[in-house]
mmCIF file of C-alpha atoms in Angstrom:
data_model
loop_
_atom_site.group_PDB
_atom_site.id
_atom_site.type_symbol
_atom_site.label_atom_id
_atom_site.label_comp_id
_atom_site.label_asym_id
_atom_site.label_seq_id
_atom_site.Cartn_x
_atom_site.Cartn_y
_atom_site.Cartn_z
ATOM 1 C CA PHE A 156 77.878 -181.905 17.175
ATOM 2 C CA PHE A 157 79.177 -185.350 16.254
ATOM 3 C CA LEU A 158 79.939 -186.042 12.588
ATOM 4 C CA ASN A 159 79.830 -189.666 11.410
ATOM 5 C CA THR A 160 83.076 -190.238 9.543
ATOM 6 C CA LYS A 161 81.945 -193.627 8.199
ATOM 7 C CA THR A 162 78.981 -192.510 6.112
ATOM 8 C CA LYS A 163 78.039 -189.699 3.726
ATOM 9 C CA PRO A 164 78.227 -186.769 3.807
ATOM 10 C CA PHE A 165 80.667 -186.479 6.718
ATOM 11 C CA SER A 166 82.940 -189.225 5.490
ATOM 12 C CA SER A 167 84.292 -186.277 3.485
ATOM 13 C CA GLN A 168 86.664 -184.052 5.444
ATOM 14 C CA LEU A 169 85.602 -181.102 3.284
ATOM 15 C CA ALA A 170 81.982 -181.620 4.338
ATOM 16 C CA ARG A 171 83.052 -181.737 7.973
ATOM 17 C CA GLU A 172 85.124 -178.592 7.520
ATOM 18 C CA ALA A 173 82.060 -176.854 6.090
ATOM 19 C CA VAL A 174 80.196 -177.432 9.346
ATOM 20 C CA VAL A 175 83.105 -176.244 11.488
ATOM 21 C CA VAL A 176 83.612 -173.114 9.356
ATOM 22 C CA GLY A 177 79.988 -172.048 9.101
ATOM 23 C CA LEU A 178 78.542 -172.666 12.570
ATOM 24 C CA ASP A 179 77.293 -169.539 14.311
ATOM 25 C CA ARG A 180 78.615 -170.308 17.767
ATOM 26 C CA ASN A 181 77.362 -167.022 19.208
ATOM 27 C CA ALA A 182 73.825 -167.953 18.137
ATOM 28 C CA LEU A 183 74.216 -171.291 19.890
ATOM 29 C CA ALA A 184 75.537 -169.526 22.984
ATOM 30 C CA ARG A 185 72.444 -167.329 23.008
ATOM 31 C CA LEU A 186 70.225 -170.408 22.769
ATOM 32 C CA GLY A 187 72.124 -171.750 25.772
ATOM 33 C CA SER A 188 71.306 -168.591 27.758
ATOM 34 C CA GLY A 189 74.830 -167.314 27.248
ATOM 35 C CA PHE A 190 76.506 -170.121 29.188
ATOM 36 C CA PHE A 191 78.788 -171.212 26.351
ATOM 37 C CA VAL A 192 82.235 -169.938 25.467
ATOM 38 C CA PRO A 193 82.800 -170.379 21.686
ATOM 39 C CA GLY A 194 85.670 -172.683 20.763
ATOM 40 C CA CYS A 195 86.879 -175.341 18.345
ATOM 41 C CA TYR A 196 89.107 -177.705 20.298
ATOM 42 C CA LEU A 197 87.977 -180.930 21.943
ATOM 43 C CA LEU A 198 89.865 -180.327 25.184
ATOM 44 C CA PRO A 199 88.312 -177.535 27.236
ATOM 45 C CA PRO A 200 90.355 -174.721 28.758
ATOM 46 C CA PRO A 201 92.137 -174.625 31.176
ATOM 47 C CA MET A 202 92.809 -178.376 30.996
ATOM 48 C CA VAL A 203 96.423 -179.355 30.413
ATOM 49 C CA GLY A 204 96.740 -180.143 26.699
ATOM 50 C CA HIS A 205 94.124 -177.665 25.476
ATOM 51 C CA ALA A 206 95.534 -176.244 22.242
ATOM 52 C CA THR A 207 96.491 -172.578 22.448
ATOM 53 C CA LYS A 208 97.023 -171.906 18.736
ATOM 54 C CA PRO A 209 94.288 -170.112 16.760
ATOM 55 C CA CYS A 210 91.589 -172.443 15.447
ATOM 56 C CA PRO A 211 92.700 -173.933 12.108
ATOM 57 C CA TYR A 212 89.604 -172.766 10.212
ATOM 58 C CA GLY A 213 89.393 -169.216 11.457
ATOM 59 C CA ASN A 214 87.899 -167.392 14.412
ATOM 60 C CA PRO A 215 85.237 -169.732 15.883
ATOM 61 C CA ALA A 216 83.158 -166.726 16.941
ATOM 62 C CA VAL A 217 82.874 -165.487 13.320
ATOM 63 C CA PRO A 218 80.927 -167.861 11.024
ATOM 64 C CA ASN A 219 81.811 -167.951 7.325
ATOM 65 C CA LEU A 220 78.729 -169.179 5.457
ATOM 66 C CA ALA A 221 80.129 -168.399 2.016
ATOM 67 C CA LYS A 222 83.156 -170.598 2.646
ATOM 68 C CA ALA A 223 80.974 -173.320 4.175
ATOM 69 C CA LYS A 224 78.771 -173.411 1.057
ATOM 70 C CA ALA A 225 81.839 -173.538 -1.179
ATOM 71 C CA LEU A 226 83.278 -176.444 0.828
ATOM 72 C CA VAL A 227 80.033 -178.400 0.523
ATOM 73 C CA LYS A 228 80.110 -177.987 -3.251
ATOM 74 C CA GLN A 229 83.793 -178.893 -3.373
ATOM 75 C CA SER A 230 83.113 -182.040 -1.346
ATOM 76 C CA GLY A 231 80.610 -183.309 -3.909
ATOM 77 C CA MET A 232 78.090 -183.841 -1.093
ATOM 78 C CA GLU A 233 75.693 -181.008 -1.949
ATOM 79 C CA GLY A 234 72.089 -182.157 -1.665
ATOM 80 C CA THR A 235 72.930 -185.199 0.484
ATOM 81 C CA PRO A 236 70.061 -186.075 2.870
ATOM 82 C CA VAL A 237 71.131 -185.708 6.495
ATOM 83 C CA THR A 238 69.206 -186.852 9.560
ATOM 84 C CA VAL A 239 70.079 -184.643 12.521
ATOM 85 C CA TRP A 240 69.644 -186.393 15.856
ATOM 86 C CA GLY A 241 68.736 -184.508 19.005
ATOM 87 C CA GLU A 242 67.048 -184.892 22.340
ATOM 88 C CA GLU A 243 63.936 -183.381 23.860
ATOM 89 C CA GLY A 244 64.308 -180.475 26.236
ATOM 90 C CA SER A 245 65.595 -176.927 26.185
ATOM 91 C CA PRO A 246 68.090 -175.783 25.012
ATOM 92 C CA ARG A 247 69.289 -178.962 23.295
ATOM 93 C CA GLN A 248 66.255 -179.265 21.060
ATOM 94 C CA GLN A 249 66.752 -175.635 20.036
ATOM 95 C CA PHE A 250 70.376 -176.418 19.220
ATOM 96 C CA ILE A 251 69.150 -179.070 16.778
ATOM 97 C CA GLU A 252 66.577 -176.756 15.213
ATOM 98 C CA TYR A 253 69.330 -174.243 14.526
ATOM 99 C CA TYR A 254 71.773 -176.914 13.347
ATOM 100 C CA ALA A 255 69.345 -178.517 10.882
ATOM 101 C CA SER A 256 68.459 -175.101 9.476
ATOM 102 C CA PHE A 257 72.146 -174.290 9.133
ATOM 103 C CA LEU A 258 72.893 -177.559 7.305
ATOM 104 C CA ASN A 259 70.090 -176.789 4.845
ATOM 105 C CA GLN A 260 71.477 -173.310 4.365
ATOM 106 C CA ILE A 261 74.929 -174.554 3.347
ATOM 107 C CA GLY A 262 73.656 -177.159 0.885
ATOM 108 C CA PHE A 263 72.528 -180.355 2.590
ATOM 109 C CA LYS A 264 68.959 -181.663 2.918
ATOM 110 C CA ALA A 265 68.566 -181.947 6.659
ATOM 111 C CA THR A 266 65.658 -183.237 8.726
ATOM 112 C CA GLU A 267 65.423 -183.489 12.513
ATOM 113 C CA LYS A 268 65.061 -186.662 14.553
ATOM 114 C CA ILE A 269 64.200 -185.836 18.164
ATOM 115 C CA VAL A 270 64.478 -188.584 20.782
ATOM 116 C CA ALA A 271 63.349 -188.656 24.425
ATOM 117 C CA ARG A 272 66.133 -187.400 26.644
ATOM 118 C CA ALA A 273 66.244 -190.545 28.800
ATOM 119 C CA SER A 274 67.037 -192.770 25.817
ATOM 120 C CA TYR A 275 68.924 -190.357 23.557
ATOM 121 C CA PHE A 276 72.523 -191.427 24.094
ATOM 122 C CA THR A 277 71.751 -195.157 24.042
ATOM 123 C CA THR A 278 69.843 -194.577 20.802
ATOM 124 C CA ILE A 279 72.634 -192.748 18.977
ATOM 125 C CA GLY A 280 75.043 -195.273 20.521
ATOM 126 C CA ASN A 281 73.424 -198.089 18.534
ATOM 127 C CA LEU A 282 75.703 -198.698 15.537
ATOM 128 C CA LYS A 283 72.887 -200.345 13.577
ATOM 129 C CA LEU A 284 71.225 -196.923 13.318
ATOM 130 C CA ASN A 285 74.478 -195.405 12.006
ATOM 131 C CA PRO A 286 73.430 -191.808 12.866
ATOM 132 C CA GLN A 287 74.971 -189.200 10.571
ATOM 133 C CA THR A 288 75.178 -186.234 12.922
ATOM 134 C CA GLY A 289 73.595 -184.699 15.985
ATOM 135 C CA PHE A 290 74.071 -183.267 19.437
ATOM 136 C CA ALA A 291 76.781 -184.644 21.690
ATOM 137 C CA ASP A 292 78.497 -183.538 24.843
ATOM 138 C CA TRP A 293 81.476 -184.745 26.794
ATOM 139 C CA ASN A 294 81.884 -184.206 30.524
ATOM 140 C CA GLN A 295 85.073 -184.293 32.533
ATOM 141 C CA ASP A 296 85.301 -187.240 34.924
ATOM 142 C CA PHE A 297 88.906 -186.654 36.002
ATOM 143 C CA PRO A 298 91.484 -183.948 35.118
ATOM 144 C CA ASN A 299 93.330 -185.756 32.349
ATOM 145 C CA PRO A 300 93.018 -185.258 28.562
ATOM 146 C CA VAL A 301 92.695 -189.003 28.038
ATOM 147 C CA ASP A 302 89.268 -188.768 29.688
ATOM 148 C CA PHE A 303 88.065 -186.999 26.533
ATOM 149 C CA TYR A 304 90.267 -188.648 23.948
ATOM 150 C CA LEU A 305 89.350 -192.199 24.904
ATOM 151 C CA LEU A 306 86.008 -191.354 23.286
ATOM 152 C CA LEU A 307 87.719 -190.633 19.945
ATOM 153 C CA SER A 308 89.742 -193.846 19.876
ATOM 154 C CA ALA A 309 88.769 -196.867 17.795
ATOM 155 C CA ALA A 310 88.533 -198.924 20.993
ATOM 156 C CA ALA A 311 85.473 -196.892 21.992
ATOM 157 C CA ILE A 312 83.470 -197.946 18.913
ATOM 158 C CA LEU A 313 80.985 -200.519 20.216
ATOM 159 C CA PRO A 314 77.872 -202.167 18.703
ATOM 160 C CA THR A 315 75.716 -200.821 21.536
ATOM 161 C CA ASN A 316 76.331 -197.994 23.986
ATOM 162 C CA ASN A 317 78.895 -196.635 21.552
ATOM 163 C CA GLU A 318 80.360 -193.351 22.775
ATOM 164 C CA ASN A 319 82.584 -192.618 19.781
ATOM 165 C CA PHE A 320 79.569 -191.170 17.988
ATOM 166 C CA GLY A 321 81.580 -190.047 14.964
ATOM 167 C CA GLN A 322 83.099 -193.548 14.673
ATOM 168 C CA VAL A 323 86.517 -191.910 14.408
ATOM 169 C CA ASP A 324 89.225 -194.487 13.707
ATOM 170 C CA ASP A 325 92.409 -192.538 13.093
ATOM 171 C CA PRO A 326 95.783 -194.306 13.570
ATOM 172 C CA GLU A 327 97.391 -191.111 14.875
ATOM 173 C CA ILE A 328 94.751 -190.627 17.563
ATOM 174 C CA ASN A 329 94.732 -194.322 18.474
ATOM 175 C CA SER A 330 98.523 -194.366 18.831
ATOM 176 C CA GLN A 331 98.792 -191.141 20.823
ATOM 177 C CA VAL A 332 95.954 -192.070 23.177
ATOM 178 C CA ASN A 333 97.659 -195.381 23.918
ATOM 179 C CA LYS A 334 101.006 -193.674 24.588
ATOM 180 C CA LEU A 335 99.967 -190.478 26.354
ATOM 181 C CA GLY A 336 97.221 -192.157 28.330
ATOM 182 C CA GLN A 337 99.856 -194.148 30.221
ATOM 183 C CA VAL A 338 101.360 -191.016 31.787
ATOM 184 C CA PRO A 339 100.003 -190.340 35.302
ATOM 185 C CA THR A 340 97.942 -187.213 35.815
ATOM 186 C CA SER A 341 100.579 -185.939 38.251
ATOM 187 C CA GLN A 342 103.078 -185.838 35.351
ATOM 188 C CA LEU A 343 100.864 -184.251 32.703
ATOM 189 C CA ASN A 344 102.977 -181.114 32.453
ATOM 190 C CA THR A 345 105.803 -183.195 30.946
ATOM 191 C CA ILE A 346 103.657 -184.118 27.930
ATOM 192 C CA ALA A 347 101.385 -181.066 27.677
ATOM 193 C CA SER A 348 102.828 -180.098 24.285
ATOM 194 C CA LYS A 349 102.085 -183.575 22.894
ATOM 195 C CA TRP A 350 98.449 -183.366 23.982
ATOM 196 C CA GLN A 351 98.248 -179.887 22.464
ATOM 197 C CA ALA A 352 99.606 -181.230 19.179
ATOM 198 C CA LEU A 353 96.981 -183.979 19.193
ATOM 199 C CA ASP A 354 94.209 -181.465 19.949
ATOM 200 C CA GLU A 355 95.386 -179.339 16.995
ATOM 201 C CA TYR A 356 95.497 -182.421 14.750
ATOM 202 C CA THR A 357 91.939 -183.411 15.709
ATOM 203 C CA ALA A 358 90.623 -179.903 15.032
ATOM 204 C CA LYS A 359 92.304 -179.838 11.599
ATOM 205 C CA LYS A 360 90.609 -183.133 10.725
ATOM 206 C CA ALA A 361 87.245 -181.663 11.809
ATOM 207 C CA TYR A 362 86.270 -184.880 13.544
ATOM 208 C CA ALA A 363 83.723 -183.057 15.713
ATOM 209 C CA ALA A 364 81.980 -179.726 15.335
ATOM 210 C CA VAL A 365 82.785 -178.320 18.770
ATOM 211 C CA PHE A 366 80.771 -175.172 19.314
ATOM 212 C CA GLY A 367 81.755 -174.245 22.814
ATOM 213 C CA TYR A 368 82.474 -174.970 26.430
ATOM 214 C CA GLN A 369 79.655 -174.818 28.921
ATOM 215 C CA THR A 370 80.004 -172.572 31.921
ATOM 216 C CA PHE A 371 77.828 -172.389 35.019
ATOM 217 C CA PRO A 372 76.724 -169.589 37.351
ATOM 218 C CA LYS A 373 78.689 -169.610 40.596
ATOM 219 C CA PHE A 374 77.178 -168.702 43.946
ATOM 220 C CA MET A 375 79.170 -168.492 47.161
ATOM 221 C CA SER A 376 78.620 -167.214 50.649
ATOM 222 C CA THR A 377 80.232 -163.862 51.473
ATOM 223 C CA ARG A 378 82.002 -165.730 54.282
ATOM 224 C CA MET A 379 84.000 -167.693 51.689
ATOM 225 C CA ASN A 380 87.091 -166.517 49.834
ATOM 226 C CA TYR A 381 85.875 -166.429 46.205
ATOM 227 C CA SER A 382 89.341 -165.557 44.882
ATOM 228 C CA ALA A 383 90.777 -168.765 46.376
ATOM 229 C CA ALA A 384 88.135 -171.063 44.865
ATOM 230 C CA VAL A 385 89.153 -173.484 42.099
ATOM 231 C CA PHE A 386 86.623 -174.061 39.331
ATOM 232 C CA HIS A 387 86.791 -176.820 36.739
ATOM 233 C CA SER A 388 85.719 -176.077 33.161
ATOM 234 C CA GLY A 389 82.559 -177.482 31.605
ATOM 235 C CA SER A 390 82.239 -179.925 28.742
ATOM 236 C CA PRO A 391 82.769 -179.256 25.039
ATOM 237 C CA ASP A 392 79.533 -179.471 23.044
#
């Protein structure tokens, strides 16, 4: 779920942390028919640069509602109205139903705003609407971490068709994306630790409430060597 860092309540890092800490990722996986692996980092495994350290706010598969409620109170954002944006269609609409209920449970006043699937991303990409939070997903176009992190750089914030939904403008991310993004994909192993450090930094800042990585059923002919197949991981949601 994206979290708008430019407007209340998620301009507060504590409020963002509350979401990350309290999400029931196993419940979301069940809503997605089990095709989600719980996680907290933006970069999906096994991509080079995916952080390998434990998630900074605890086991992502074990929600902590008590801590989430305490963080909301500590943030001073308790009772803040929150519009939760989502798109029509299963299971994404069910994700939003759960998410809005969860936000109410930890101390916000959340209502749902469901948009037709065909126009959803252009709608939340309109900066004039300034959406507070909602469903987002990121898909791999090419096997390089910059493919994901370009969408968290300030350069991606646009008046229309904005894809940095959280409007994240962090000097550390901007600088590292500019530097690391210049390294060719064939040389990624030389800077893997730097991408991992950036992925850890982003998770600590709670810039997005990643709830998992989508997986897909795999069907192959018995005439093919399944053990030799190479599969690429799904997107973080």
